[in-house]
XYZ file of C-alpha atoms in Angstrom:
302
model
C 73.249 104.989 115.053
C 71.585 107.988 115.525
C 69.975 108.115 119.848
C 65.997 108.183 118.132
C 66.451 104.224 118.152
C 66.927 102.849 121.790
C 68.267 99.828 119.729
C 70.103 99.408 116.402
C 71.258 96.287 115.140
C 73.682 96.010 112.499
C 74.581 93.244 110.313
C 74.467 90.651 113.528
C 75.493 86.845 112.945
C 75.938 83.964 115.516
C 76.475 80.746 115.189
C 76.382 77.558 116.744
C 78.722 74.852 115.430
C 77.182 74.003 112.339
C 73.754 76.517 113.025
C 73.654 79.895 111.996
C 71.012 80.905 114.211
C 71.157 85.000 113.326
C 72.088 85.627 109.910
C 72.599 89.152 109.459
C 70.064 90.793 111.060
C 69.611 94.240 110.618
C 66.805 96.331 112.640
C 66.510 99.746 113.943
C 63.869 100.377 117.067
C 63.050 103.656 117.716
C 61.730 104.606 121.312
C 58.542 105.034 122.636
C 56.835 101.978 121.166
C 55.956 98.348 121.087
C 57.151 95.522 119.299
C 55.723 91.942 118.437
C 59.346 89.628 117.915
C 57.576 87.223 115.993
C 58.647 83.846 113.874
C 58.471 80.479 114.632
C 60.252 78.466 117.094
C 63.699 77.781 116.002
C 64.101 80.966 113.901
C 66.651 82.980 115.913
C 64.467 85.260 118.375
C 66.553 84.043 121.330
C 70.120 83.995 120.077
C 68.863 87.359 118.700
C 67.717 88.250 122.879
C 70.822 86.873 124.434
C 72.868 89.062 122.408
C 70.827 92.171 122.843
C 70.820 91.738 126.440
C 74.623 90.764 126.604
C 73.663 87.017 127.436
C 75.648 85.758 124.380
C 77.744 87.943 122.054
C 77.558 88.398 118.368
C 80.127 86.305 116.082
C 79.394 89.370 113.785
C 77.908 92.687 113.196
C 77.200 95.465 115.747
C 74.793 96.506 118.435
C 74.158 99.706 119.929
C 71.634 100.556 122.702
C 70.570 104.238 122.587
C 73.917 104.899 119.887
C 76.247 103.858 122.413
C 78.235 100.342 121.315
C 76.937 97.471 123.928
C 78.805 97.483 126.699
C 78.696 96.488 130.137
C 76.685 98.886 131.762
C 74.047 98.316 129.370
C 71.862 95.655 130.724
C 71.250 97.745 133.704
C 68.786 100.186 131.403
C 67.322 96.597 130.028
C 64.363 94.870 131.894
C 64.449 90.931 130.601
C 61.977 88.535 131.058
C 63.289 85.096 129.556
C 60.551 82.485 128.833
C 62.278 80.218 131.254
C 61.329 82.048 134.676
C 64.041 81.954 137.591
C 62.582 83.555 140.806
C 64.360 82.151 143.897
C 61.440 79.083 145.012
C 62.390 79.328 148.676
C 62.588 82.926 149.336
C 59.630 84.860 150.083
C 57.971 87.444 147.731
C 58.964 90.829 149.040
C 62.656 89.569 149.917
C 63.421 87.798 146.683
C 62.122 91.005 144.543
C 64.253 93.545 146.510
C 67.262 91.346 146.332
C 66.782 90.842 142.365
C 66.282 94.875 142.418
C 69.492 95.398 144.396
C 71.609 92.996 141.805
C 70.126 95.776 139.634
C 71.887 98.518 140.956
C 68.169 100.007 142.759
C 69.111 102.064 145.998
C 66.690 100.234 149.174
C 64.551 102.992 149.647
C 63.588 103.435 146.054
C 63.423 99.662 145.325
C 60.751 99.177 148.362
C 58.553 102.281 147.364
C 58.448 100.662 143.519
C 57.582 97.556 144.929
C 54.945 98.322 147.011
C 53.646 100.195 144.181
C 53.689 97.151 141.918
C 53.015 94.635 144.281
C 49.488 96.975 145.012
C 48.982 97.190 142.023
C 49.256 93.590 140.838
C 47.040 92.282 143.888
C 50.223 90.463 145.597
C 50.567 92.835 148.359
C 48.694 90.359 150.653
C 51.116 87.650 149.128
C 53.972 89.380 149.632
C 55.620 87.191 153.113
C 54.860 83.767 151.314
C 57.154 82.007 149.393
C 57.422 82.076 145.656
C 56.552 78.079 145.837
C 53.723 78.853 147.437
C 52.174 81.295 144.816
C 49.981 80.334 141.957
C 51.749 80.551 137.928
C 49.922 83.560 137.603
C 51.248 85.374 140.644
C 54.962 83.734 139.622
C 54.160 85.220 136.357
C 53.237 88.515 137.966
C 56.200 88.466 140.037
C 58.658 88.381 137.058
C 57.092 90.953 135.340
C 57.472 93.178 138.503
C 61.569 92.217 138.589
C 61.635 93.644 135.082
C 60.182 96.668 135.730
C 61.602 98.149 138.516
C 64.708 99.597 137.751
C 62.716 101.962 135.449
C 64.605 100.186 132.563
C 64.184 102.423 128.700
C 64.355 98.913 126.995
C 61.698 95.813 128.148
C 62.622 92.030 126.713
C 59.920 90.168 127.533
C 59.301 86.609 126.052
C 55.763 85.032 126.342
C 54.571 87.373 129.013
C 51.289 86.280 128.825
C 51.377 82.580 129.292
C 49.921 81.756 132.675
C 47.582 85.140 133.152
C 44.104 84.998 133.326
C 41.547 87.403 131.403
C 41.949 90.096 134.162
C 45.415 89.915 134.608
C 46.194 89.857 130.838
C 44.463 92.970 131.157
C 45.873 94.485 133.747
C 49.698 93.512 132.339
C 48.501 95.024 129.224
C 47.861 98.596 131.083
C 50.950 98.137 132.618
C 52.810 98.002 128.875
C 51.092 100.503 127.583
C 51.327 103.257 130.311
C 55.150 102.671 130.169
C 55.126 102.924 125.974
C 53.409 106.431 127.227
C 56.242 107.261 129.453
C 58.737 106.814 126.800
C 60.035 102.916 127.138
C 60.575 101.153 124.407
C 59.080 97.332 124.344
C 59.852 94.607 122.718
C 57.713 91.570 123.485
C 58.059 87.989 121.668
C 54.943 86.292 121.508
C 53.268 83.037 120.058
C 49.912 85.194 120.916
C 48.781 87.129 117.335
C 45.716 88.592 119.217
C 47.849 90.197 121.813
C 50.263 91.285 119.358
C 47.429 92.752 116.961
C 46.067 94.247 120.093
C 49.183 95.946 121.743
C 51.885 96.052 119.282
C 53.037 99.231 117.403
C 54.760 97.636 114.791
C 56.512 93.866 114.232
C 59.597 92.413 113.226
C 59.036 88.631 111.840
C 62.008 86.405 112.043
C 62.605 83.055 109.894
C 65.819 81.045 109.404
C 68.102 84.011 111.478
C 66.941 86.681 109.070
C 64.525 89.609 109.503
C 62.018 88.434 106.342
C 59.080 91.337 107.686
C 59.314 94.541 109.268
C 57.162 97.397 109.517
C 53.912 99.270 111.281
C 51.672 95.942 111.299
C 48.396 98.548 109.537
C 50.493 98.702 106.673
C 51.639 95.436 106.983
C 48.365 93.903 107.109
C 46.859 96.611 103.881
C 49.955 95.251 101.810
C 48.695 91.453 102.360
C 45.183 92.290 101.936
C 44.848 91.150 98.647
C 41.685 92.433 96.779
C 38.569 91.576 98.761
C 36.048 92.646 100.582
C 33.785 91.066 103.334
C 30.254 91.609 103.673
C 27.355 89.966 105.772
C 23.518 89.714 104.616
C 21.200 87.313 105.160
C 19.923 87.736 101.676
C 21.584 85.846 98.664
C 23.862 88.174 96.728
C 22.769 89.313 93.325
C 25.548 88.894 90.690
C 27.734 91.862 90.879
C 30.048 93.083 88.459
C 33.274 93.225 88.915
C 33.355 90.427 91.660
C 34.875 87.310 90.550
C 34.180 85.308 93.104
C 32.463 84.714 96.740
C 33.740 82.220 99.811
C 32.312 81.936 102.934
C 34.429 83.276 105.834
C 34.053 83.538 109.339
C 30.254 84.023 109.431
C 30.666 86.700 106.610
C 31.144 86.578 102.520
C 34.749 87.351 100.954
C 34.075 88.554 97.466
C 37.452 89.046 95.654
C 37.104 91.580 93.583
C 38.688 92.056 89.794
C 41.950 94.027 89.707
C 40.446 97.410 88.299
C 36.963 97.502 91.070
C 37.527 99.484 93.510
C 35.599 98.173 96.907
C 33.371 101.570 96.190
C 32.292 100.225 93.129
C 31.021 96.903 94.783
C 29.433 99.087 97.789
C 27.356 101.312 95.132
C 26.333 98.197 93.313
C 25.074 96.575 96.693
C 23.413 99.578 97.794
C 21.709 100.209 94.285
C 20.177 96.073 94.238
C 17.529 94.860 97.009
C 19.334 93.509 99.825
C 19.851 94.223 103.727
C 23.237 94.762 104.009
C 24.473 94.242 107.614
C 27.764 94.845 106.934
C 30.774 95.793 104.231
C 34.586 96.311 104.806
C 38.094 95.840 103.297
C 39.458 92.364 103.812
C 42.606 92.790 105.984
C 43.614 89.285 107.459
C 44.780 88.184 110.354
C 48.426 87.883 111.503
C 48.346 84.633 112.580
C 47.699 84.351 108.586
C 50.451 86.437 107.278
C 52.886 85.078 109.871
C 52.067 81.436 108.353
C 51.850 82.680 104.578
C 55.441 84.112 105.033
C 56.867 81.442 106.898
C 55.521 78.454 104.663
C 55.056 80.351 101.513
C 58.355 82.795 101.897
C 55.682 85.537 100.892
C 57.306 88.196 102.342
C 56.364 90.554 99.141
């Protein structure tokens, strides 16, 4: 395990009575980058958490955080964000967060100059003597992501982090991720939400049954399911085209599939050389949310 990858996991198993949950997983994360955790619910992203961040421990198999063995000190350089939020209700903003910082290990002075930062910066300064009752789902949201953040941690767990954010704050969280990808952190966020992941995510690891069935920078991912099509939109009818075999609508445009030796060049000269207005031509990548089901119904993991 070589200290490019913040995280290396190797050969990892757990079970549960009669559940293998993680069945061994193998994955290498280098640093400075983010990660979609995707796969259905059910298919081991949490065991696979709890181990990394020392919750559970592997029945099997190895994990090392920055080439070092996990060990006890570790979770101090991880920020985790579980899906099931635990801010204290009854304590107000400001207190709760510098407590949580302090279990961290953040001297005082340190933890309240973060925070203040943060809290700005999130719009909860003015929030910050209320209780965490008192605060809207968003704000709670906000809040956690703030406790995850500000012991400067190199590795970021966060699961669903987007759930109860409006438009702006999605936005603003978003900044947030990707300024600390800039700075060097390594994220790994596991998400039901494919347009955030196609938006922020470096590269994604898919998970079905406990096993790692797709891994890779999601451009190449999504050229290697492309197929062999191409999607235009005209408001003229097509002439016939050679090489095409066939047209579908799809999404407000036309998917020609093309035969195996046409290149989409060949289909762009033959469209520019007929009659009609083209408005628009490209390669037919598709959409996560369509890989992630054709791999995880189909077992198309090519």
């Amino acid at each position: 395990s070589d200290t490019m990858h913040i995280l290396s996991i190797r050969d990892v198993v757990k079970k549960y009575s009669n559940h293998t949950a993680v069945d061994h997983v193998s994955l290498d994360i280098p640093k400075g980058l983010i990660y979609g955790l995707l796969g259905p619910n059910g298919a081991g992203k949490t065991s696979l958490i709890r181990m990394i961040t020392s919750i559970t421990r592997a029945d099997a198999g190895d994990i090392y955080i920055d080439g070092e063995k996990l060990h006890g000190m570790h979770p101090n350089q991880i920020g985790y964000m579980p899906e099931e939020r635990g801010l204290y209700q009854d304590i107000q903003l400001e207190r709760c967060l510098l407590y949580l910082a302090s279990l961290k290990g953040v001297p005082d002075q340190k933890a309240r100059e973060k925070l203040n930062e943060y809290l700005e910066r999130f719009d909860l300064a003015e929030h910050k003597s209320k209780k965490i009752k008192e605060l809207s789902k968003g704000m709670q949201q906000k809040a956690q992501i703030i406790n995850t953040l500000v012991h400067d941690p190199e590795l970021v767990i966060i699961d669903e982090p987007f759930t109860a954010l409006d438009p702006l704050n999605l936005e603003l969280v978003k900044d947030v991720m990707e300024e600390l990808r800039d700075q060097g952190a390594t994220i790994i966020m596991s998400t039901h939400q494919m347009q955030q992941v196609e938006e922020l995510c470096d590269r994604i690891v898919l998970i079905n049954d406990g096993k790692n069935v797709l891994y890779g920078e999601l451009d190449e991912i999504r050229r290697r399911f492309s197929g062999h099509a191409v999607l235009v939109r005209t408001e003229d009818s097509l002439p016939d085209l050679p090489g095409v075999m066939g047209s579908e609508p799809y999404n407000g445009e036309l998917k020609l599939t093309l035969m195996e030796n046409t290149t989409p060049k060949d289909v762009l000269k033959s469209l520019a050389a007929s009659d009609i207005n083209l408005e628009s031509f490209e390669v037919a990548v598709p959409a996560l949310n369509e890989i992630f089901i054709r791999v995880v119904e189909e077992g198309d993991a090519k």
